[in-house]
Amino acid sequence: MVAAPWPMEAPPMPGVRVSRPRRAAPADAVRPTRAEVNLAAIRKNLHAVQKAAAGQRVLAVLKADGYGHGAPAVARTLERAGVDGFAVALLEEAIELRDAGIHAPILVMGGLYGGACDEVLSHGLTPVVYDRGQLEALARAARAAGVRAKVHLKIDTGMARLGVRERELPEVARALRDRPELEVEALMTHLACADAPSRESMDEQLARFDAAAEVVRAAGVSFSMRHAANSAALLRGTPALGAVRPGLALFGISPVEGGPSLAPVMRVRSEIACLRRLEPGESAGYGWAFTARRPTVLATVPVGYADGLPRSLSGRGAMLVRGKRAPVAGTISMDMVMLDVTDLDGASVRDEVVVLGAQQGPLGRDEIRATELADLAGTIPWEILTSISRRVPRFYREP
Ligand SMILES: Cc1ncc(COP(=O)(O)O)c(C=O)c1O
């Protein structure tokens, strides 16, 4: 008799396949926590953005995995819906989109760390240049590949992050003019205060951008467009420069008051995993931060800070159960949270729990928006969306 190998492997459960959490399909999901991405809403928001852009090119910003929505699926949806191109922060984000079959122009905004110029050219990407030192390496790679490389020249008009500073601009512009292998397709800048109550700082940066364009032209470098507008600047209205670079608005969140109506895209939901009754005086969770003041029903929900739920919402946030808000009871753990469902008649195990988005249920209808979560957590909606972690599978819906 042959001895069984040790340790013995547990036999697989029939009919259940545990997948890697990223991009799981519905049948693969074991934990009921997931993010639903409404692709029709993305298309609707693109149309609202295109209307605001009034004929300018729309470069959809899909950095950080498409603001947490899954860049390949979002890019495919936007490309089919007629977006003009994409902008990402990292070379690897751009390559991920090309590998997903995206043909539209892709701008790599964040710099070429390590000068991976060959990769940029072989994937047909457009790099943003902002430093004289980058030009020769890129020109050399373009010469070797026998192509003329399109670049966008970034100008620092006050963000003081990336971009050629005003005093260095004439020299950088001449360096571009002297390298015919590089074609300056566009000038770009980034606005620091586009969502501020006053337009003053934004207008000051735009005026500097106009002056910078003159300096570049005077050096003999031509370009066919400029872009500066993120979602806030676009929705507030800025002079047409040829292209715009919105991110957040495509995901249904407006960073400014008013503006067109946008459709929320992401809905994060889970289910009640178990319920327990606490007598007055009994405590729950880490640090016993919750103590029952009355006979209480607590629901345990399998979503925690490792999924992107800000821990700072401990004892403060709420989630939707049966269409009504249930407050977070005590400390949010890494994988779980407890809700006080005492006042929610009929709350049961397997009831849907909505962390972000809308819910209609027997007790009513309510919605928790990313801006609300962000305000409560002391952050911004961009961080709420991009923090939803890889282990929360994204499910794409075409309602
Ligand atoms: C350079 C650049 N352009 C455009 C955007 C898009 O901004 P928003 O998501 O506010 O539209 C960003 C996002 O941070 C950015 O860094």
Short mmCIF file of C-alpha atoms and ligand atoms in Angstrom, two decimals:
data_model
loop_
_atom_site.label_atom_id
_atom_site.label_comp_id
_atom_site.label_asym_id
_atom_site.label_seq_id
_atom_site.Cartn_x
_atom_site.Cartn_y
_atom_site.Cartn_z
CA MET A 1 0.00 0.00 0.00
CA VAL A 2 1.31 3.42 -0.93
CA ALA A 3 1.20 5.91 1.92
CA ALA A 4 -0.96 8.95 1.35
CA PRO A 5 1.09 12.11 0.83
CA TRP A 6 1.22 14.28 3.92
CA PRO A 7 -0.35 16.74 4.55
CA MET A 8 -3.38 15.42 2.72
CA GLU A 9 -4.99 17.95 0.49
CA ALA A 10 -8.64 18.70 1.15
CA PRO A 11 -10.79 17.41 -1.73
CA PRO A 12 -12.12 20.28 -3.86
CA MET A 13 -15.70 21.27 -3.07
CA PRO A 14 -17.90 20.14 -5.96
CA GLY A 15 -19.11 23.01 -8.14
CA VAL A 16 -17.01 25.70 -6.47
CA ARG A 17 -13.97 27.18 -8.08
CA VAL A 18 -12.09 29.69 -5.99
CA SER A 19 -10.54 32.17 -8.34
CA ARG A 20 -7.95 34.82 -7.82
CA PRO A 21 -10.04 37.75 -6.61
CA ARG A 22 -9.07 40.09 -9.43
CA ARG A 23 -11.57 40.12 -12.29
CA ALA A 24 -13.53 37.12 -11.02
CA ALA A 25 -16.64 36.14 -12.95
CA PRO A 26 -19.91 35.87 -10.99
CA ALA A 27 -19.80 32.09 -10.79
CA ASP A 28 -16.36 32.27 -9.23
CA ALA A 29 -17.29 34.50 -6.33
CA VAL A 30 -17.33 32.92 -2.93
CA ARG A 31 -17.39 36.01 -0.76
CA PRO A 32 -20.47 38.11 -1.59
CA THR A 33 -18.45 41.35 -1.51
CA ARG A 34 -18.02 42.85 -4.95
CA ALA A 35 -17.93 46.05 -6.95
CA GLU A 36 -20.47 46.35 -9.75
CA VAL A 37 -19.43 48.63 -12.59
CA ASN A 38 -22.22 49.99 -14.75
CA LEU A 39 -20.81 50.32 -18.26
CA ALA A 40 -23.92 52.07 -19.60
CA ALA A 41 -23.38 54.80 -16.99
CA ILE A 42 -19.80 55.27 -18.24
CA ARG A 43 -21.12 55.81 -21.76
CA LYS A 44 -23.70 58.29 -20.49
CA ASN A 45 -21.00 60.22 -18.64
CA LEU A 46 -18.77 60.21 -21.74
CA HIS A 47 -21.60 61.83 -23.69
CA ALA A 48 -22.02 64.49 -20.98
CA VAL A 49 -18.27 65.13 -21.06
CA GLN A 50 -18.22 65.28 -24.87
CA LYS A 51 -21.04 67.81 -24.79
CA ALA A 52 -19.11 69.98 -22.32
CA ALA A 53 -15.97 69.62 -24.44
CA ALA A 54 -17.88 71.02 -27.43
CA GLY A 55 -15.86 69.37 -30.18
CA GLN A 56 -12.51 69.25 -28.37
CA ARG A 57 -10.79 65.88 -28.18
CA VAL A 58 -11.57 63.91 -25.01
CA LEU A 59 -8.63 62.03 -23.51
CA ALA A 60 -10.11 59.82 -20.79
CA VAL A 61 -7.83 59.61 -17.76
CA LEU A 62 -7.70 55.94 -16.73
CA LYS A 63 -4.75 55.86 -14.37
CA ALA A 64 -4.80 53.71 -11.21
CA ASP A 65 -6.72 50.92 -12.94
CA GLY A 66 -9.32 53.28 -14.34
CA TYR A 67 -9.89 54.95 -10.95
CA GLY A 68 -10.42 51.49 -9.47
CA HIS A 69 -13.06 50.40 -12.00
CA GLY A 70 -10.77 48.13 -14.04
CA ALA A 71 -8.98 50.04 -16.81
CA PRO A 72 -9.26 47.45 -19.64
CA ALA A 73 -13.05 47.08 -19.42
CA VAL A 74 -13.58 50.82 -19.02
CA ALA A 75 -11.24 51.59 -21.91
CA ARG A 76 -12.98 49.11 -24.23
CA THR A 77 -16.34 50.66 -23.36
CA LEU A 78 -15.09 54.20 -23.94
CA GLU A 79 -13.25 53.32 -27.15
CA ARG A 80 -16.38 51.77 -28.63
CA ALA A 81 -18.37 54.81 -27.50
CA GLY A 82 -16.07 57.14 -29.44
CA VAL A 83 -13.56 58.57 -26.97
CA ASP A 84 -10.54 60.14 -28.73
CA GLY A 85 -7.81 58.68 -26.54
CA PHE A 86 -6.61 57.82 -23.07
CA ALA A 87 -4.18 59.16 -20.52
CA VAL A 88 -2.53 57.06 -17.81
CA ALA A 89 0.15 57.74 -15.24
CA LEU A 90 2.46 54.76 -15.80
CA LEU A 91 4.00 52.99 -18.73
CA GLU A 92 2.74 49.65 -17.39
CA GLU A 93 -0.80 51.02 -17.24
CA ALA A 94 -0.52 51.97 -20.92
CA ILE A 95 0.86 48.55 -21.86
CA GLU A 96 -2.03 46.90 -20.00
CA LEU A 97 -4.45 48.83 -22.22
CA ARG A 98 -2.59 47.89 -25.42
CA ASP A 99 -2.55 44.24 -24.28
CA ALA A 100 -6.33 44.55 -23.81
CA GLY A 101 -6.65 45.47 -27.48
CA ILE A 102 -7.00 49.24 -27.18
CA HIS A 103 -5.99 50.99 -30.43
CA ALA A 104 -6.73 54.63 -29.55
CA PRO A 105 -3.86 57.00 -28.69
CA ILE A 106 -2.55 56.56 -25.13
CA LEU A 107 -0.69 59.34 -23.35
CA VAL A 108 1.75 58.29 -20.62
CA MET A 109 1.69 61.26 -18.27
CA GLY A 110 3.84 60.23 -15.36
CA GLY A 111 7.29 60.17 -16.82
CA LEU A 112 9.56 57.52 -18.21
CA TYR A 113 11.21 56.05 -15.20
CA GLY A 114 14.41 54.44 -16.31
CA GLY A 115 13.86 55.84 -19.82
CA ALA A 116 12.02 52.87 -21.30
CA CYS A 117 11.81 54.62 -24.68
CA ASP A 118 11.87 51.46 -26.79
CA GLU A 119 8.84 50.12 -24.90
CA VAL A 120 7.01 53.39 -25.45
CA LEU A 121 7.60 53.33 -29.17
CA SER A 122 7.02 49.62 -29.69
CA HIS A 123 3.60 49.92 -28.02
CA GLY A 124 2.69 53.01 -30.01
CA LEU A 125 2.36 55.21 -26.91
CA THR A 126 2.69 58.97 -26.61
CA PRO A 127 5.01 60.05 -23.78
CA VAL A 128 4.75 63.31 -21.91
CA VAL A 129 8.13 65.05 -21.83
CA TYR A 130 8.97 67.67 -19.24
CA ASP A 131 12.72 67.58 -18.94
CA ARG A 132 15.46 68.35 -21.43
CA GLY A 133 17.27 65.17 -20.40
CA GLN A 134 14.47 62.97 -21.75
CA LEU A 135 14.65 64.32 -25.28
CA GLU A 136 17.87 62.81 -26.56
CA ALA A 137 17.10 59.28 -25.32
CA LEU A 138 13.69 59.43 -26.97
CA ALA A 139 15.09 60.89 -30.20
CA ARG A 140 17.74 58.15 -30.29
CA ALA A 141 15.10 55.43 -29.84
CA ALA A 142 12.94 57.02 -32.56
CA ARG A 143 15.94 57.15 -34.95
CA ALA A 144 16.71 53.50 -34.24
CA ALA A 145 13.08 52.51 -34.82
CA GLY A 146 12.88 54.65 -37.95
CA VAL A 147 9.82 56.52 -36.68
CA ARG A 148 8.88 60.06 -35.73
CA ALA A 149 7.81 59.92 -32.08
CA LYS A 150 4.83 62.01 -31.00
CA VAL A 151 5.29 63.70 -27.63
CA HIS A 152 3.25 66.04 -25.46
CA LEU A 153 5.31 68.75 -23.80
CA LYS A 154 4.26 69.43 -20.23
CA ILE A 155 4.64 72.95 -18.91
CA ASP A 156 4.64 73.86 -15.24
CA THR A 157 2.30 76.83 -14.95
CA GLY A 158 2.08 76.69 -11.16
CA MET A 159 1.38 73.14 -9.99
CA ALA A 160 5.15 72.78 -9.40
CA ARG A 161 4.97 68.99 -9.76
CA LEU A 162 6.03 67.96 -13.28
CA GLY A 163 6.54 70.22 -16.25
CA VAL A 164 9.10 72.53 -17.81
CA ARG A 165 9.43 75.72 -15.79
CA GLU A 166 8.95 79.03 -17.57
CA ARG A 167 12.62 80.00 -17.39
CA GLU A 168 13.77 76.70 -18.95
CA LEU A 169 11.15 76.71 -21.68
CA PRO A 170 13.06 78.51 -24.48
CA GLU A 171 15.98 76.08 -24.15
CA VAL A 172 13.75 72.98 -24.06
CA ALA A 173 11.73 74.29 -27.01
CA ARG A 174 14.93 74.78 -29.05
CA ALA A 175 16.08 71.27 -28.09
CA LEU A 176 12.78 69.93 -29.46
CA ARG A 177 13.10 71.99 -32.65
CA ASP A 178 16.58 70.54 -33.20
CA ARG A 179 15.30 66.96 -32.95
CA PRO A 180 13.11 66.29 -35.98
CA GLU A 181 12.59 62.71 -34.75
CA LEU A 182 10.25 64.17 -32.12
CA GLU A 183 6.93 65.62 -33.11
CA VAL A 184 5.32 67.85 -30.51
CA GLU A 185 1.68 66.96 -30.94
CA ALA A 186 0.45 68.98 -27.96
CA LEU A 187 1.36 71.20 -25.06
CA MET A 188 -0.17 70.36 -21.72
CA THR A 189 -0.30 71.70 -18.19
CA HIS A 190 -2.08 70.71 -15.00
CA LEU A 191 -4.28 72.99 -12.93
CA ALA A 192 -3.81 73.08 -9.18
CA CYS A 193 -7.04 74.82 -8.17
CA ALA A 194 -9.64 73.90 -10.79
CA ASP A 195 -12.19 72.98 -8.11
CA ALA A 196 -11.53 75.97 -5.84
CA PRO A 197 -14.46 78.31 -5.13
CA SER A 198 -12.81 81.14 -7.08
CA ARG A 199 -11.61 80.83 -10.68
CA GLU A 200 -8.74 83.23 -10.05
CA SER A 201 -5.87 80.72 -9.64
CA MET A 202 -7.10 78.60 -12.55
CA ASP A 203 -7.33 81.63 -14.83
CA GLU A 204 -3.84 82.72 -13.76
CA GLN A 205 -2.43 79.31 -14.74
CA LEU A 206 -4.28 79.39 -18.06
CA ALA A 207 -2.84 82.83 -18.81
CA ARG A 208 0.68 81.48 -18.12
CA PHE A 209 -0.11 78.54 -20.40
CA ASP A 210 -1.02 80.98 -23.21
CA ALA A 211 2.27 82.80 -22.71
CA ALA A 212 4.19 79.50 -22.70
CA ALA A 213 2.57 78.51 -26.00
CA GLU A 214 3.91 81.73 -27.55
CA VAL A 215 7.43 80.95 -26.30
CA VAL A 216 7.30 77.45 -27.83
CA ARG A 217 5.96 78.78 -31.15
CA ALA A 218 8.60 81.53 -31.19
CA ALA A 219 11.30 78.85 -30.92
CA GLY A 220 9.97 77.33 -34.14
CA VAL A 221 8.06 74.38 -32.65
CA SER A 222 4.53 73.85 -33.88
CA PHE A 223 1.83 71.77 -32.22
CA SER A 224 -1.77 71.03 -33.10
CA MET A 225 -3.48 71.27 -29.71
CA ARG A 226 -3.13 72.05 -26.04
CA HIS A 227 -4.82 70.53 -22.99
CA ALA A 228 -5.21 71.56 -19.39
CA ALA A 229 -8.75 70.77 -18.27
CA ASN A 230 -9.46 68.03 -15.74
CA SER A 231 -13.08 67.29 -14.84
CA ALA A 232 -13.51 70.38 -12.67
CA ALA A 233 -12.09 72.80 -15.25
CA LEU A 234 -14.08 71.19 -18.06
CA LEU A 235 -17.38 71.29 -16.18
CA ARG A 236 -16.80 74.88 -15.02
CA GLY A 237 -15.93 75.95 -18.54
CA THR A 238 -12.48 76.97 -19.77
CA PRO A 239 -11.31 78.30 -23.15
CA ALA A 240 -11.21 75.57 -25.81
CA LEU A 241 -7.60 74.46 -26.34
CA GLY A 242 -8.24 71.45 -28.55
CA ALA A 243 -8.37 68.65 -25.97
CA VAL A 244 -9.46 67.93 -22.39
CA ARG A 245 -8.36 65.34 -19.81
CA PRO A 246 -11.25 64.35 -17.54
CA GLY A 247 -11.11 61.41 -15.16
CA LEU A 248 -13.52 61.63 -12.24
CA ALA A 249 -16.52 62.91 -14.24
CA LEU A 250 -16.45 59.78 -16.41
CA PHE A 251 -17.05 57.80 -13.22
CA GLY A 252 -20.14 59.81 -12.41
CA ILE A 253 -18.76 62.18 -9.81
CA SER A 254 -18.68 65.91 -10.31
CA PRO A 255 -15.94 67.75 -8.41
CA VAL A 256 -17.88 71.01 -8.76
CA GLU A 257 -21.40 72.18 -7.94
CA GLY A 258 -23.91 72.29 -10.76
CA GLY A 259 -22.90 71.09 -14.19
CA PRO A 260 -24.47 68.25 -16.16
CA SER A 261 -26.07 65.33 -14.40
CA LEU A 262 -23.70 62.36 -14.23
CA ALA A 263 -24.57 58.73 -13.56
CA PRO A 264 -22.83 56.89 -10.68
CA VAL A 265 -20.81 54.01 -12.08
CA MET A 266 -19.55 51.95 -9.14
CA ARG A 267 -21.70 50.12 -6.62
CA VAL A 268 -19.96 48.17 -3.85
CA ARG A 269 -22.14 45.55 -2.19
CA SER A 270 -21.87 42.65 0.21
CA GLU A 271 -24.26 40.58 2.33
CA ILE A 272 -24.97 40.01 5.99
CA ALA A 273 -22.88 37.00 7.01
CA CYS A 274 -24.32 36.57 10.50
CA LEU A 275 -26.44 38.27 13.15
CA ARG A 276 -26.15 38.36 16.93
CA ARG A 277 -28.08 39.87 19.80
CA LEU A 278 -26.32 41.94 22.45
CA GLU A 279 -27.77 42.75 25.85
CA PRO A 280 -27.36 46.30 27.19
CA GLY A 281 -23.81 46.70 28.49
CA GLU A 282 -22.29 44.05 26.15
CA SER A 283 -19.51 45.24 23.85
CA ALA A 284 -18.30 44.29 20.38
CA GLY A 285 -15.29 44.56 18.08
CA TYR A 286 -11.67 45.62 18.54
CA GLY A 287 -11.15 47.72 21.63
CA TRP A 288 -14.77 47.05 22.53
CA ALA A 289 -15.41 50.36 20.84
CA PHE A 290 -19.14 49.56 20.59
CA THR A 291 -21.22 48.98 23.70
CA ALA A 292 -24.94 48.21 23.46
CA ARG A 293 -27.11 50.76 25.25
CA ARG A 294 -30.29 48.78 24.53
CA PRO A 295 -31.09 45.27 23.30
CA THR A 296 -29.19 45.39 20.02
CA VAL A 297 -28.93 43.34 16.84
CA LEU A 298 -25.53 43.45 15.16
CA ALA A 299 -24.94 42.25 11.60
CA THR A 300 -21.47 41.12 10.55
CA VAL A 301 -20.60 42.03 6.95
CA PRO A 302 -17.51 40.64 5.18
CA VAL A 303 -15.96 43.91 4.02
CA GLY A 304 -13.16 45.71 5.83
CA TYR A 305 -10.37 48.19 5.53
CA ALA A 306 -8.31 45.79 3.41
CA ASP A 307 -11.09 46.06 0.82
CA GLY A 308 -10.82 49.84 0.79
CA LEU A 309 -13.42 50.73 3.41
CA PRO A 310 -11.75 53.62 5.26
CA ARG A 311 -11.06 52.55 8.84
CA SER A 312 -11.74 56.14 9.87
CA LEU A 313 -15.45 55.39 9.31
CA SER A 314 -15.36 53.18 12.45
CA GLY A 315 -18.37 54.15 14.58
CA ARG A 316 -19.32 56.89 12.08
CA GLY A 317 -20.30 55.55 8.70
CA ALA A 318 -23.43 53.70 7.61
CA MET A 319 -24.38 51.12 4.97
CA LEU A 320 -27.67 50.32 3.32
CA VAL A 321 -29.68 47.25 4.31
CA ARG A 322 -33.23 46.67 3.04
CA GLY A 323 -33.14 50.19 1.59
CA LYS A 324 -32.31 51.94 4.88
CA ARG A 325 -29.15 53.09 6.64
CA ALA A 326 -27.55 50.88 9.29
CA PRO A 327 -24.81 52.61 11.32
CA VAL A 328 -21.32 51.12 11.58
CA ALA A 329 -21.00 49.69 15.09
CA GLY A 330 -17.52 50.07 16.56
CA THR A 331 -14.21 49.43 14.86
CA ILE A 332 -13.89 48.42 11.19
CA SER A 333 -11.62 45.36 10.98
CA MET A 334 -9.42 44.25 8.12
CA ASP A 335 -12.01 41.93 6.58
CA MET A 336 -15.24 42.68 8.42
CA VAL A 337 -17.48 45.33 9.81
CA MET A 338 -20.44 45.21 12.19
CA LEU A 339 -23.62 47.17 11.55
CA ASP A 340 -26.31 48.04 14.07
CA VAL A 341 -29.46 46.70 12.42
CA THR A 342 -31.67 46.89 15.52
CA ASP A 343 -34.04 49.35 13.84
CA LEU A 344 -34.21 47.53 10.50
CA ASP A 345 -37.23 45.23 10.64
CA GLY A 346 -36.62 41.83 9.16
CA ALA A 347 -32.83 42.15 8.67
CA SER A 348 -31.63 38.61 7.91
CA VAL A 349 -28.51 36.69 6.99
CA ARG A 350 -27.78 37.04 3.21
CA ASP A 351 -29.53 40.41 2.99
CA GLU A 352 -27.69 42.70 0.59
CA VAL A 353 -25.52 45.41 2.17
CA VAL A 354 -24.55 48.43 0.05
CA VAL A 355 -21.34 50.19 0.97
CA LEU A 356 -21.31 52.58 -2.01
CA GLY A 357 -24.21 53.27 -4.34
CA ALA A 358 -27.99 53.02 -4.27
CA GLN A 359 -30.32 50.42 -2.81
CA GLN A 360 -34.05 49.93 -3.05
CA GLY A 361 -35.56 47.65 -0.40
CA PRO A 362 -38.69 46.93 1.62
CA LEU A 363 -37.84 49.76 4.04
CA GLY A 364 -37.15 52.45 1.42
CA ARG A 365 -34.57 53.71 -1.06
CA ASP A 366 -31.31 55.45 -0.29
CA GLU A 367 -27.90 56.10 -1.81
CA ILE A 368 -24.39 56.48 -0.45
CA ARG A 369 -22.17 58.47 -2.78
CA ALA A 370 -18.39 58.49 -2.93
CA THR A 371 -18.38 62.20 -2.04
CA GLU A 372 -20.35 61.45 1.14
CA LEU A 373 -17.94 58.67 2.17
CA ALA A 374 -15.00 60.94 1.36
CA ASP A 375 -16.34 63.84 3.44
CA LEU A 376 -16.96 61.54 6.38
CA ALA A 377 -13.52 59.93 6.09
CA GLY A 378 -11.75 63.28 5.62
CA THR A 379 -10.56 62.47 2.12
CA ILE A 380 -11.56 62.98 -1.52
CA PRO A 381 -13.73 60.80 -3.80
CA TRP A 382 -10.69 59.99 -6.00
CA GLU A 383 -9.11 58.23 -2.99
CA ILE A 384 -12.32 56.37 -2.10
CA LEU A 385 -12.56 54.91 -5.62
CA THR A 386 -8.89 54.09 -6.09
CA SER A 387 -8.66 52.45 -2.65
CA ILE A 388 -11.15 49.69 -3.43
CA SER A 389 -8.66 46.90 -3.38
CA ARG A 390 -7.81 44.12 -5.78
CA ARG A 391 -9.50 41.47 -3.70
CA VAL A 392 -12.92 43.00 -4.39
CA PRO A 393 -13.92 41.47 -7.73
CA ARG A 394 -15.27 43.88 -10.32
CA PHE A 395 -18.44 42.71 -12.06
CA TYR A 396 -19.40 44.56 -15.23
CA ARG A 397 -23.06 45.26 -15.86
CA GLU A 398 -24.80 46.28 -19.05
CA PRO A 399 -28.26 47.10 -17.76
C1 LIG B 1 -2.28 65.26 -15.08
C2 LIG B 1 -3.72 64.92 -14.83
N1 LIG B 1 -4.63 65.24 -15.74
C3 LIG B 1 -5.94 64.95 -15.57
C4 LIG B 1 -6.38 64.33 -14.43
C5 LIG B 1 -7.86 64.04 -14.27
O1 LIG B 1 -8.41 64.71 -13.17
P1 LIG B 1 -9.92 64.51 -12.73
O2 LIG B 1 -10.05 63.12 -12.24
O3 LIG B 1 -10.10 65.51 -11.65
O4 LIG B 1 -10.77 64.78 -13.91
C6 LIG B 1 -5.46 64.00 -13.44
C7 LIG B 1 -5.92 63.34 -12.19
O5 LIG B 1 -5.47 63.49 -11.13
C8 LIG B 1 -4.09 64.30 -13.65
O6 LIG B 1 -3.15 64.00 -12.73
#
